[in-house]
XYZ file of N, CA and C in Angstrom:
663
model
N 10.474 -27.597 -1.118
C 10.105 -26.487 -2.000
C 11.357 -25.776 -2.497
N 11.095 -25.281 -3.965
C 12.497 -24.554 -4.532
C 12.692 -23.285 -3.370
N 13.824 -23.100 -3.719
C 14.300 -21.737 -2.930
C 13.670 -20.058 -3.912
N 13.251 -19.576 -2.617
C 12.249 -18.464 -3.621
C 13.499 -17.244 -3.279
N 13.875 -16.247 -3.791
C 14.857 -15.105 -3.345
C 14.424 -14.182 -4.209
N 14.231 -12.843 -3.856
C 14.057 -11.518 -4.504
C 15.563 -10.517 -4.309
N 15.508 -10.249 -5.444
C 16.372 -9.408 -5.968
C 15.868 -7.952 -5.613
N 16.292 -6.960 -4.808
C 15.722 -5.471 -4.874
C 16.165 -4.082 -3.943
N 15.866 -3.156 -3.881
C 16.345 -2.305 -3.065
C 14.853 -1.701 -2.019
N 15.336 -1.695 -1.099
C 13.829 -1.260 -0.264
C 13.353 -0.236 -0.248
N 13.679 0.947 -1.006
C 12.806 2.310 -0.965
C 12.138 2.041 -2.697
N 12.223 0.963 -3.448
C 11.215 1.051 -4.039
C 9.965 0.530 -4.195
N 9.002 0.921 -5.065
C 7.448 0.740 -4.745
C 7.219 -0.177 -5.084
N 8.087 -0.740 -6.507
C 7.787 -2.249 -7.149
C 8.086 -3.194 -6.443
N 9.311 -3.156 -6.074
C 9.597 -4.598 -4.861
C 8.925 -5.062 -3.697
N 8.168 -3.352 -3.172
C 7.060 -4.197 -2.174
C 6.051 -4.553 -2.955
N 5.127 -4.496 -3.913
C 4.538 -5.520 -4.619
C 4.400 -6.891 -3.937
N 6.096 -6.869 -4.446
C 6.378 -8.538 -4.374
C 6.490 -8.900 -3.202
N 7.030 -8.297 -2.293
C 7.190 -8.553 -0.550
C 5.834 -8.791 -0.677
N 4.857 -7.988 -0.203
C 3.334 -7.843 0.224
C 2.508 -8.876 -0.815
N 2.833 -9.864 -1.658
C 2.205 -10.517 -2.240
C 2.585 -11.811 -1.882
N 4.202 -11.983 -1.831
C 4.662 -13.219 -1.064
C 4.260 -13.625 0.381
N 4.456 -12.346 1.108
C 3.552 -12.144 2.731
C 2.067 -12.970 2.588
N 1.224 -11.897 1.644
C -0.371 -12.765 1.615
C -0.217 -13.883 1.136
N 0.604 -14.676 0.676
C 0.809 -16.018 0.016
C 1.175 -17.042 1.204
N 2.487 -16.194 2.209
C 2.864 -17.533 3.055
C 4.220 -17.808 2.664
N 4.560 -17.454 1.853
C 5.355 -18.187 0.679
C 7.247 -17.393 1.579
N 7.721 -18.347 1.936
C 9.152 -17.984 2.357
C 9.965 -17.568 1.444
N 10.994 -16.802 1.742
C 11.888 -16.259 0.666
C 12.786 -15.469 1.506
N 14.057 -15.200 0.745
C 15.521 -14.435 1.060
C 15.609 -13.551 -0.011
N 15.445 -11.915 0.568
C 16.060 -10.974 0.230
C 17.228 -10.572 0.053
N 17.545 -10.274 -1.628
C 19.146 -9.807 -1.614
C 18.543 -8.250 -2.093
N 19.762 -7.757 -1.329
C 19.524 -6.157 -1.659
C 20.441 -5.794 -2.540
N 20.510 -4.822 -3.417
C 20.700 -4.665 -5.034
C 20.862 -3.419 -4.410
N 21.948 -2.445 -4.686
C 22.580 -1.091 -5.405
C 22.238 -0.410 -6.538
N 20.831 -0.438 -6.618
C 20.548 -0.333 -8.184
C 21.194 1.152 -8.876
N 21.737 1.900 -8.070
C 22.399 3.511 -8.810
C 23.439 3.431 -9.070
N 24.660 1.540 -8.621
C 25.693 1.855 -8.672
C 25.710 1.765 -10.135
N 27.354 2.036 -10.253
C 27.625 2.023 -12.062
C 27.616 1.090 -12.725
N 27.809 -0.264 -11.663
C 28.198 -1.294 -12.018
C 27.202 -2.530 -11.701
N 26.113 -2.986 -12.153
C 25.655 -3.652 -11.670
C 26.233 -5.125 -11.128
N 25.281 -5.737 -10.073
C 25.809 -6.676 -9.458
C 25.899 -8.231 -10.409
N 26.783 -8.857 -10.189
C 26.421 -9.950 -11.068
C 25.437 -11.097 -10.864
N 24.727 -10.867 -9.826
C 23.441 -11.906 -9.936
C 22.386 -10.961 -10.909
N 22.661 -9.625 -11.094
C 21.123 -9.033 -11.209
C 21.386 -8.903 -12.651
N 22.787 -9.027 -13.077
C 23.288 -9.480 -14.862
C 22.787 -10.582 -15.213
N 23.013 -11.766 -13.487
C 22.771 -13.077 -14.677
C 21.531 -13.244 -14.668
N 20.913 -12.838 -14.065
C 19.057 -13.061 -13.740
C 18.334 -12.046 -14.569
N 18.372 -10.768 -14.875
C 17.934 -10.012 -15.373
C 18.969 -9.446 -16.244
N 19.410 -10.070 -17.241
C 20.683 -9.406 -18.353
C 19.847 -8.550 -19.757
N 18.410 -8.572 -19.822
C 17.749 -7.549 -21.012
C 17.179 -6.613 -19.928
N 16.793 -5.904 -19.333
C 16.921 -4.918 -18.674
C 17.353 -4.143 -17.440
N 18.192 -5.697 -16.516
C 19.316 -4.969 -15.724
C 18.555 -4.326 -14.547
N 17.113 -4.733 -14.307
C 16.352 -4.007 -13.262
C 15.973 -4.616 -12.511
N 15.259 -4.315 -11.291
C 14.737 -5.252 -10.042
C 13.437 -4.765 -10.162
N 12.329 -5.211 -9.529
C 12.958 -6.310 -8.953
C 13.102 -7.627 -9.692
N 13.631 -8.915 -9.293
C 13.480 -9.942 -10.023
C 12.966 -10.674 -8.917
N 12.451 -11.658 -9.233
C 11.842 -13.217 -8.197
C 12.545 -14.115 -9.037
N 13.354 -15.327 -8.330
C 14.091 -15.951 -8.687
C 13.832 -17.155 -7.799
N 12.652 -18.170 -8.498
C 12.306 -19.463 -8.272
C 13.394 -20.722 -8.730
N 14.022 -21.266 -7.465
C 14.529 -22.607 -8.080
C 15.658 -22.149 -9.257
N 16.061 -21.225 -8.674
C 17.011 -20.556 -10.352
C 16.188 -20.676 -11.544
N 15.203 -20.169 -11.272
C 14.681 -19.272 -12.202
C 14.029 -18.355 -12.419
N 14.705 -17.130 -12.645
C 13.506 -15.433 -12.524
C 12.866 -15.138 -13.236
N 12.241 -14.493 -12.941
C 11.048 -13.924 -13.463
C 11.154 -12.175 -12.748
N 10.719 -11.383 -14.532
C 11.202 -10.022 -13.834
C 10.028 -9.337 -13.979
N 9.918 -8.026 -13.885
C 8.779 -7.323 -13.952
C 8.193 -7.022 -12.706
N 7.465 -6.059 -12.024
C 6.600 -5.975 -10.760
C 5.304 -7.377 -10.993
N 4.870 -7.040 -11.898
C 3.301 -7.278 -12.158
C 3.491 -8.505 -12.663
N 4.136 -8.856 -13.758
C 4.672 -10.159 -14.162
C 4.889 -11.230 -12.899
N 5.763 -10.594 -12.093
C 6.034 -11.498 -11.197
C 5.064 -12.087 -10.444
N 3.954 -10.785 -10.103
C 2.569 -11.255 -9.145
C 1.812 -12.408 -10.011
N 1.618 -12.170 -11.235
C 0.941 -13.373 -11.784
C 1.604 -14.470 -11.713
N 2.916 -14.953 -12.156
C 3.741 -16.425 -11.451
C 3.493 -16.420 -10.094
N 3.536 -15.483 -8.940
C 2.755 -16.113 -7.706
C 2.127 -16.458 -7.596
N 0.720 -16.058 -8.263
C -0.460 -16.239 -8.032
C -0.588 -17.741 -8.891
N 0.014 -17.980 -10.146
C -0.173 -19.206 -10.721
C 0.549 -20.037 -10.141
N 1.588 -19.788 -9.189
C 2.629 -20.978 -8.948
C 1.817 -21.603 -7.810
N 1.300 -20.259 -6.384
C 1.243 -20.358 -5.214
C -0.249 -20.199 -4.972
N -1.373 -21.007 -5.315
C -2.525 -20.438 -5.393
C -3.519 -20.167 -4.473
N -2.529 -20.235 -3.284
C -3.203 -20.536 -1.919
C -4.036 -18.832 -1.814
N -4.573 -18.297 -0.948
C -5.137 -16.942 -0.926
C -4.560 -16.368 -2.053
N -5.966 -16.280 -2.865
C -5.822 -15.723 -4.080
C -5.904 -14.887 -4.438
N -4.671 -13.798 -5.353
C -4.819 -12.264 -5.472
C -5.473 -12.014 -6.513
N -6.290 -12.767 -7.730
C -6.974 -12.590 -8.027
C -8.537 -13.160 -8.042
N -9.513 -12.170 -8.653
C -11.303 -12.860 -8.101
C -11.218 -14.440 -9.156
N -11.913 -15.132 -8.728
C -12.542 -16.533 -9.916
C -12.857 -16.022 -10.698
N -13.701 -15.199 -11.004
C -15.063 -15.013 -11.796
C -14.075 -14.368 -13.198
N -14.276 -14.791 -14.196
C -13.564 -14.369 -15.597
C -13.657 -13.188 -16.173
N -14.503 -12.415 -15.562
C -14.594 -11.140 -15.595
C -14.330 -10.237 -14.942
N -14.785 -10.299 -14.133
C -14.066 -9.730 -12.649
C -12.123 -9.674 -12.648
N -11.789 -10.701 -12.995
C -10.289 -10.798 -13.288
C -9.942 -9.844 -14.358
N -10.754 -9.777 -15.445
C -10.233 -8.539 -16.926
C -10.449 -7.015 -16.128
N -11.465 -7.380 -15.420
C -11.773 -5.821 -15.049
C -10.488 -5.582 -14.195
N -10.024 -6.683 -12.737
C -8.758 -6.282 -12.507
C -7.598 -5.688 -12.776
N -7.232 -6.732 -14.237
C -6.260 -6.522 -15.113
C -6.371 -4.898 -15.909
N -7.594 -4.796 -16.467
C -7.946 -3.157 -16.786
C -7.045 -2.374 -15.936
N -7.588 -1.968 -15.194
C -7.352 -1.141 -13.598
C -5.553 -1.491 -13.408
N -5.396 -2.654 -13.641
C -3.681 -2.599 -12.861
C -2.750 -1.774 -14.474
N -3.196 -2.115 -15.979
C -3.013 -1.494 -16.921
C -2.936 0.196 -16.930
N -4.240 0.466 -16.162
C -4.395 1.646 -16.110
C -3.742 2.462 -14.850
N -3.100 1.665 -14.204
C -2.635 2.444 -13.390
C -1.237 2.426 -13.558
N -0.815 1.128 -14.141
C 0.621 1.292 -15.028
C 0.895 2.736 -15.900
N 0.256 2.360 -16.609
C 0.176 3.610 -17.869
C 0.440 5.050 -17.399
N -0.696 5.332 -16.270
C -1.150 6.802 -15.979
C 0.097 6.953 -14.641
N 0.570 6.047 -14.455
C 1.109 6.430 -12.924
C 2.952 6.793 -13.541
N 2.698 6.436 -14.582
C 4.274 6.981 -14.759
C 4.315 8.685 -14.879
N 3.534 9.157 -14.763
C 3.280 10.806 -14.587
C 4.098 11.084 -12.789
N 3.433 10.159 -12.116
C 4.056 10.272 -11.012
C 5.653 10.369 -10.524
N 6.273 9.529 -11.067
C 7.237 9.116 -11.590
C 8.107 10.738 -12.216
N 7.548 11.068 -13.183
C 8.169 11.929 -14.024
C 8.007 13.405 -13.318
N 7.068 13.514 -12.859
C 6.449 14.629 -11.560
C 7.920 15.050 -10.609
N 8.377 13.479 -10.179
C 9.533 13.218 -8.996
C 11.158 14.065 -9.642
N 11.026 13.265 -11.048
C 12.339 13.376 -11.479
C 12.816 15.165 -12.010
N 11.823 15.672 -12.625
C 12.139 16.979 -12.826
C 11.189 17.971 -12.603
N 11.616 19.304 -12.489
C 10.460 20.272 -12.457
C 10.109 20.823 -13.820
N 10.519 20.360 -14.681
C 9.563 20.201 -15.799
C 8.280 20.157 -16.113
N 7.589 20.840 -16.500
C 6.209 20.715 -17.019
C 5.609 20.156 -15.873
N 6.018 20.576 -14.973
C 5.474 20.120 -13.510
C 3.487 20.196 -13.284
N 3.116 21.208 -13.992
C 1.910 21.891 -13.890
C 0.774 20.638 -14.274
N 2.091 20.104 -16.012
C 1.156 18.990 -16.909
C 1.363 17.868 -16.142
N 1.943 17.719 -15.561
C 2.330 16.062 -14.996
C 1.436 16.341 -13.524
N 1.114 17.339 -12.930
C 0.648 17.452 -11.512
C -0.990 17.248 -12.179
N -1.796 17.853 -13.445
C -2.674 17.307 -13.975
C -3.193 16.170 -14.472
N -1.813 15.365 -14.583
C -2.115 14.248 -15.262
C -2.993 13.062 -14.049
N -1.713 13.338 -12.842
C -2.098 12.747 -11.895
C -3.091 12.918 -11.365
N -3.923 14.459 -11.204
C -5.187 14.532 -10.945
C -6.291 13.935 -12.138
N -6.034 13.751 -12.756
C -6.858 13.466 -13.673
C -6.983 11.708 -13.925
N -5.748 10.722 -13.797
C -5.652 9.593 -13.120
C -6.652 9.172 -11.951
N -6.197 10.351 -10.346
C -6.862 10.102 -9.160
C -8.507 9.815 -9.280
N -8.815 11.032 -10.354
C -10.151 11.508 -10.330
C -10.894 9.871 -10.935
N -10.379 9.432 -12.126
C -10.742 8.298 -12.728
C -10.795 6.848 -12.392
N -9.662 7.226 -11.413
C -10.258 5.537 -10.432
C -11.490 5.958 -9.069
N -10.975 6.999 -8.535
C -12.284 7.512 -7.700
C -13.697 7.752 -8.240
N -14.128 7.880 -9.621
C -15.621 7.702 -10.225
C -15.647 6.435 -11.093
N -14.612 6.026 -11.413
C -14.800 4.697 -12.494
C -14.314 3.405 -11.522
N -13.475 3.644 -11.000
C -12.679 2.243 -10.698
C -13.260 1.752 -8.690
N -13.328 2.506 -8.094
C -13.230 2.641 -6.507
C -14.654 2.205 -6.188
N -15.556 3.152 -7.232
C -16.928 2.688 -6.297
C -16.895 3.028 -4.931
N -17.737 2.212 -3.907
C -17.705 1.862 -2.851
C -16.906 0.849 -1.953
N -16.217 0.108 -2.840
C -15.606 -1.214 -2.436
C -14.396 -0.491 -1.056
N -14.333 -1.436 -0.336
C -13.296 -1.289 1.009
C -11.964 -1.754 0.489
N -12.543 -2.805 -0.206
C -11.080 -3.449 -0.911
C -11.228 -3.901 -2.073
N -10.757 -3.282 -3.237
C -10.843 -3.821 -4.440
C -11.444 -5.223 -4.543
N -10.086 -6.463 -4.262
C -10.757 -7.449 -4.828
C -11.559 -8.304 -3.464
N -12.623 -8.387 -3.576
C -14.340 -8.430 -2.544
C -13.125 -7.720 -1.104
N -12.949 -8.934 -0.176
C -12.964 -8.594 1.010
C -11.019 -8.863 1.952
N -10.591 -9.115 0.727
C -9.151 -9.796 1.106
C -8.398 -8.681 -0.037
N -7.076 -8.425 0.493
C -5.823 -7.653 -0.641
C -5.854 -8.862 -1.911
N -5.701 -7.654 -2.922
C -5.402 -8.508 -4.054
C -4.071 -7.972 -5.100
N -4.281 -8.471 -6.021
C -2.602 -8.067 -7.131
C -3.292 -6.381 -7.917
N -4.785 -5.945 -7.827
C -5.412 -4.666 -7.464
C -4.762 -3.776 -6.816
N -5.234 -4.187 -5.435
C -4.804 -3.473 -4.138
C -3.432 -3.358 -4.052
N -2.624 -4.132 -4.575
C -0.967 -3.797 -4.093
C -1.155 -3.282 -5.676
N -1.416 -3.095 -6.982
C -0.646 -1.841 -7.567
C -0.732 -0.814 -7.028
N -2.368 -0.591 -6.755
C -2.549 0.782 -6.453
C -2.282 1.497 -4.763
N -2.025 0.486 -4.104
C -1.571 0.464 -3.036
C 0.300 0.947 -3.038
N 0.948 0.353 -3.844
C 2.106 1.190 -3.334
C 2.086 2.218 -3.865
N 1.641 2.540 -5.575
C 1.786 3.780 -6.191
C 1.026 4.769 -5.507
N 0.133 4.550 -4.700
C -0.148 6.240 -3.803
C 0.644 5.830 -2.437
N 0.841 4.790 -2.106
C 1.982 5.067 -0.646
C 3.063 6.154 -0.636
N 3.649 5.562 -2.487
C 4.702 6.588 -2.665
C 4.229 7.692 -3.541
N 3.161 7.889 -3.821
C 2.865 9.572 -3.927
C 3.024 10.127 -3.119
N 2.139 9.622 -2.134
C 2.439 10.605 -0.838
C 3.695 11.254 -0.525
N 4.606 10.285 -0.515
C 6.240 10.327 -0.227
C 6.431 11.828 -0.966
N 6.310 11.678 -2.391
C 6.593 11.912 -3.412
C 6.048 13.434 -3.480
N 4.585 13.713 -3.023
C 4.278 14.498 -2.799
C 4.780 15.794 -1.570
N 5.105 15.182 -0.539
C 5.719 15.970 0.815
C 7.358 16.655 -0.118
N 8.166 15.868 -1.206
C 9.423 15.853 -1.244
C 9.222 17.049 -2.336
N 8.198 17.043 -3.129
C 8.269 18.064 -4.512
C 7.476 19.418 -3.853
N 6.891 18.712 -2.602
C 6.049 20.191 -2.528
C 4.557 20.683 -2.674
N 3.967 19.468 -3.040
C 2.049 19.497 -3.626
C 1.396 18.739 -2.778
N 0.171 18.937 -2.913
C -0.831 17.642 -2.349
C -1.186 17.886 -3.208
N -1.534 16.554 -3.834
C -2.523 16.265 -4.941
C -3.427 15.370 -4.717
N -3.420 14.008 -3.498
C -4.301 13.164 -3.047
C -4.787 13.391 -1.732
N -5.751 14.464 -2.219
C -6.493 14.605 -0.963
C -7.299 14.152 -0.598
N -7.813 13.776 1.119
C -8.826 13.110 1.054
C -10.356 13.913 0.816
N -10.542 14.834 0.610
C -12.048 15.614 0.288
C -11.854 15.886 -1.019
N -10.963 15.428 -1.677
C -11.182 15.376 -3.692
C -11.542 14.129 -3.895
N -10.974 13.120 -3.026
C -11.092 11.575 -3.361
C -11.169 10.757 -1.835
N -12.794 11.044 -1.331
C -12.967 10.815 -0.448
C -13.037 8.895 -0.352
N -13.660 8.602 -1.601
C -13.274 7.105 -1.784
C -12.368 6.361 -1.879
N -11.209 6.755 -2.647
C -9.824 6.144 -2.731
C -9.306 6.291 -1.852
N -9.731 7.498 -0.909
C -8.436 8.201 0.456
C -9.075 6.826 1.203
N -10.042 6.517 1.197
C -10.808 5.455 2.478
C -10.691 4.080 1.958
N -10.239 3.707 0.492
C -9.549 1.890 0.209
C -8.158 2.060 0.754
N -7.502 3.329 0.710
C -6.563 3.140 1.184
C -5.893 3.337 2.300
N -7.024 3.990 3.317
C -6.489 3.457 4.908
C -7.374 2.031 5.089
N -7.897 1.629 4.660
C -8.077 -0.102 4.283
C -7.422 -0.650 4.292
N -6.475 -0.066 3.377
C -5.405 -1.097 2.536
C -4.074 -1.371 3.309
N -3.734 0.214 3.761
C -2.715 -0.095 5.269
C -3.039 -0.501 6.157
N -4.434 -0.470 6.299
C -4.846 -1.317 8.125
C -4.838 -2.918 7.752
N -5.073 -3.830 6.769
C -4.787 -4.968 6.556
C -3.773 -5.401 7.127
N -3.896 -6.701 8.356
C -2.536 -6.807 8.886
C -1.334 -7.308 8.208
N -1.622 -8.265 7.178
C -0.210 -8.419 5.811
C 0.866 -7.146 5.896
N 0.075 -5.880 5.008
C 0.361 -4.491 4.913
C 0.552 -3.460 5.998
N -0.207 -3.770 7.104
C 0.156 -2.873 7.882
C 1.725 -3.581 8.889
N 1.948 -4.823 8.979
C 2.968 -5.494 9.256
C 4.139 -4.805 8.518
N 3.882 -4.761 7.017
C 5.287 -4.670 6.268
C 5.128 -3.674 5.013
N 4.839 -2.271 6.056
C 4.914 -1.128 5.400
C 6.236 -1.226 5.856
N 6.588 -0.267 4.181
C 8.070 0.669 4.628
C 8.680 1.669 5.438
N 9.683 1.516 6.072
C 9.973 2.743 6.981
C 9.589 3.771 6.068
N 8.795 5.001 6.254
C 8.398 6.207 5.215
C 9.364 7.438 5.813
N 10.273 7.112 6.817
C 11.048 8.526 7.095
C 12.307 8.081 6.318
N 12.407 6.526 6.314
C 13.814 6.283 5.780
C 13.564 6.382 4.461
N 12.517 6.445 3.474
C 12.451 6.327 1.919
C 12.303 7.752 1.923
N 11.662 8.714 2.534
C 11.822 9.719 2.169
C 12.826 10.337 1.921
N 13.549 9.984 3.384
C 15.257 10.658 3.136
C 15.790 10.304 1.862
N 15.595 9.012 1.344
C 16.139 8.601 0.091
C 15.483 9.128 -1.138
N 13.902 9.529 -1.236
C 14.081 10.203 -2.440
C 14.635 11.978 -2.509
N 14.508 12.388 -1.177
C 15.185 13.573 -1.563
C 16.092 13.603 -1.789
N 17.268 13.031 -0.825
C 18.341 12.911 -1.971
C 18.924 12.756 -3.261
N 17.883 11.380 -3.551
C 17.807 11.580 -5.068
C 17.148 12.393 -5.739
N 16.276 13.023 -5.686
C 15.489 14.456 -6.369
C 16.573 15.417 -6.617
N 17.235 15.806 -5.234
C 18.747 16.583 -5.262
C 19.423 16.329 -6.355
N 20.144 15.448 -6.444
C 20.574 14.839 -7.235
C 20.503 14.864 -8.412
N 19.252 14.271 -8.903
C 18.921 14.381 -10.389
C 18.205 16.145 -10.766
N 17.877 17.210 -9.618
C 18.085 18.496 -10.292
C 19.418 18.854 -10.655
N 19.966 18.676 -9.681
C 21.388 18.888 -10.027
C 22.156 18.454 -10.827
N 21.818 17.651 -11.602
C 22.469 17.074 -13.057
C 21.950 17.903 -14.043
N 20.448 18.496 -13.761
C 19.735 18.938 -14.759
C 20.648 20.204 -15.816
């Protein structure tokens, strides 16, 4: 089998994606860890990713593939063993919906972290996100896709791991469990899965790391 290697730094949310998707796959691989704040990027992550210079990358057989989400679909098409997405041709769009929509809406989160800016609109946005997968998207289901993690469950699975984070570091709760008694309960699901609960992130060591960086980027402000 080609040599599989990820490109990435471990306090971010996208690269476990790819960890926690390669894990449910089976699928072996070597982690290189990436500096992504230095000034200078590294020269594998130039020659592998030279149009946007970001991680993570998956780099099959010398050849990458970049993107979080991008990448999960070449797993899932390369490696089709436990499958992160459902058969059913519909069921898969509705997936794809939901991972769109949580792309889109979750960069509020994101922007929430980086400044105290319009903090009020971005702390709404996210409630207003939470609220919409908890009456539209969550249902009842334990686990998105039927009864196994899917390329579902790990978007929305790291982007509230690291709300949480995200939340303790700025100062709010915004995902509570008696606003979103359904989502709060896919997602102690989603960490008790032994894949995920194996290869969660240290959360004292990422924390330390985004406050620092929060520091940081006020302090440029």
């Amino acid at each position: 089998m080609a040599e599989v290697k990820l490109l990435g730094t471990l306090p971010s949310p996208f690269v476990y994606r790819v960890i926690w998707a390669l894990k449910l796959k089976g699928v072996p691989f070597e982690f290189v860890e990436e500096d992504v704040f230095s000034n200078e990027k590294s020269a594998l992550l130039l020659k592998y990713n030279p149009v946007y210079k970001k991680i993570p990358v998956l780099v099959h057989g010398e050849k990458p593939v970049c993107d979080s989400m991008v990448i999960l679909e070449y797993i899932e098409e390369m490696w089709p063993q436990s499958p992160l997405m459902p058969n059913d041709p519909y069921d898969r769009a509705l997936a794809r919906f939901w991972i769109k929509f949580g792309e889109d809406k979750g960069v509020a989160v994101w922007k929430m972290f980086h400044s105290n800016q319009d903090e009020e609109s971005r702390m709404k946005e996210i409630l207003e996100m939470l609220q919409t997968i908890e009456e539209h998207g969550i249902g009842e289901k334990k686990i998105f896709h039927g009864d196994k993690i899917g390329s579902l469950d790990i978007a929305f699975g790291s982007m509230l791991y690291w709300l949480q984070i995200l939340e303790d570091i700025v100062g709010v709760k915004l995902f509570d469990s008696h606003k979103f008694p359904g989502l709060h309960a896919w997602f102690e699901n989603f960490k008790k899965a032994p894949v995920i609960e194996e290869n969660l992130p240290d959360r004292d060591g990422i924390s330390l790391f985004f406050k620092r960086r929060r520091e940081n980027l006020l302090a440029l402000a």
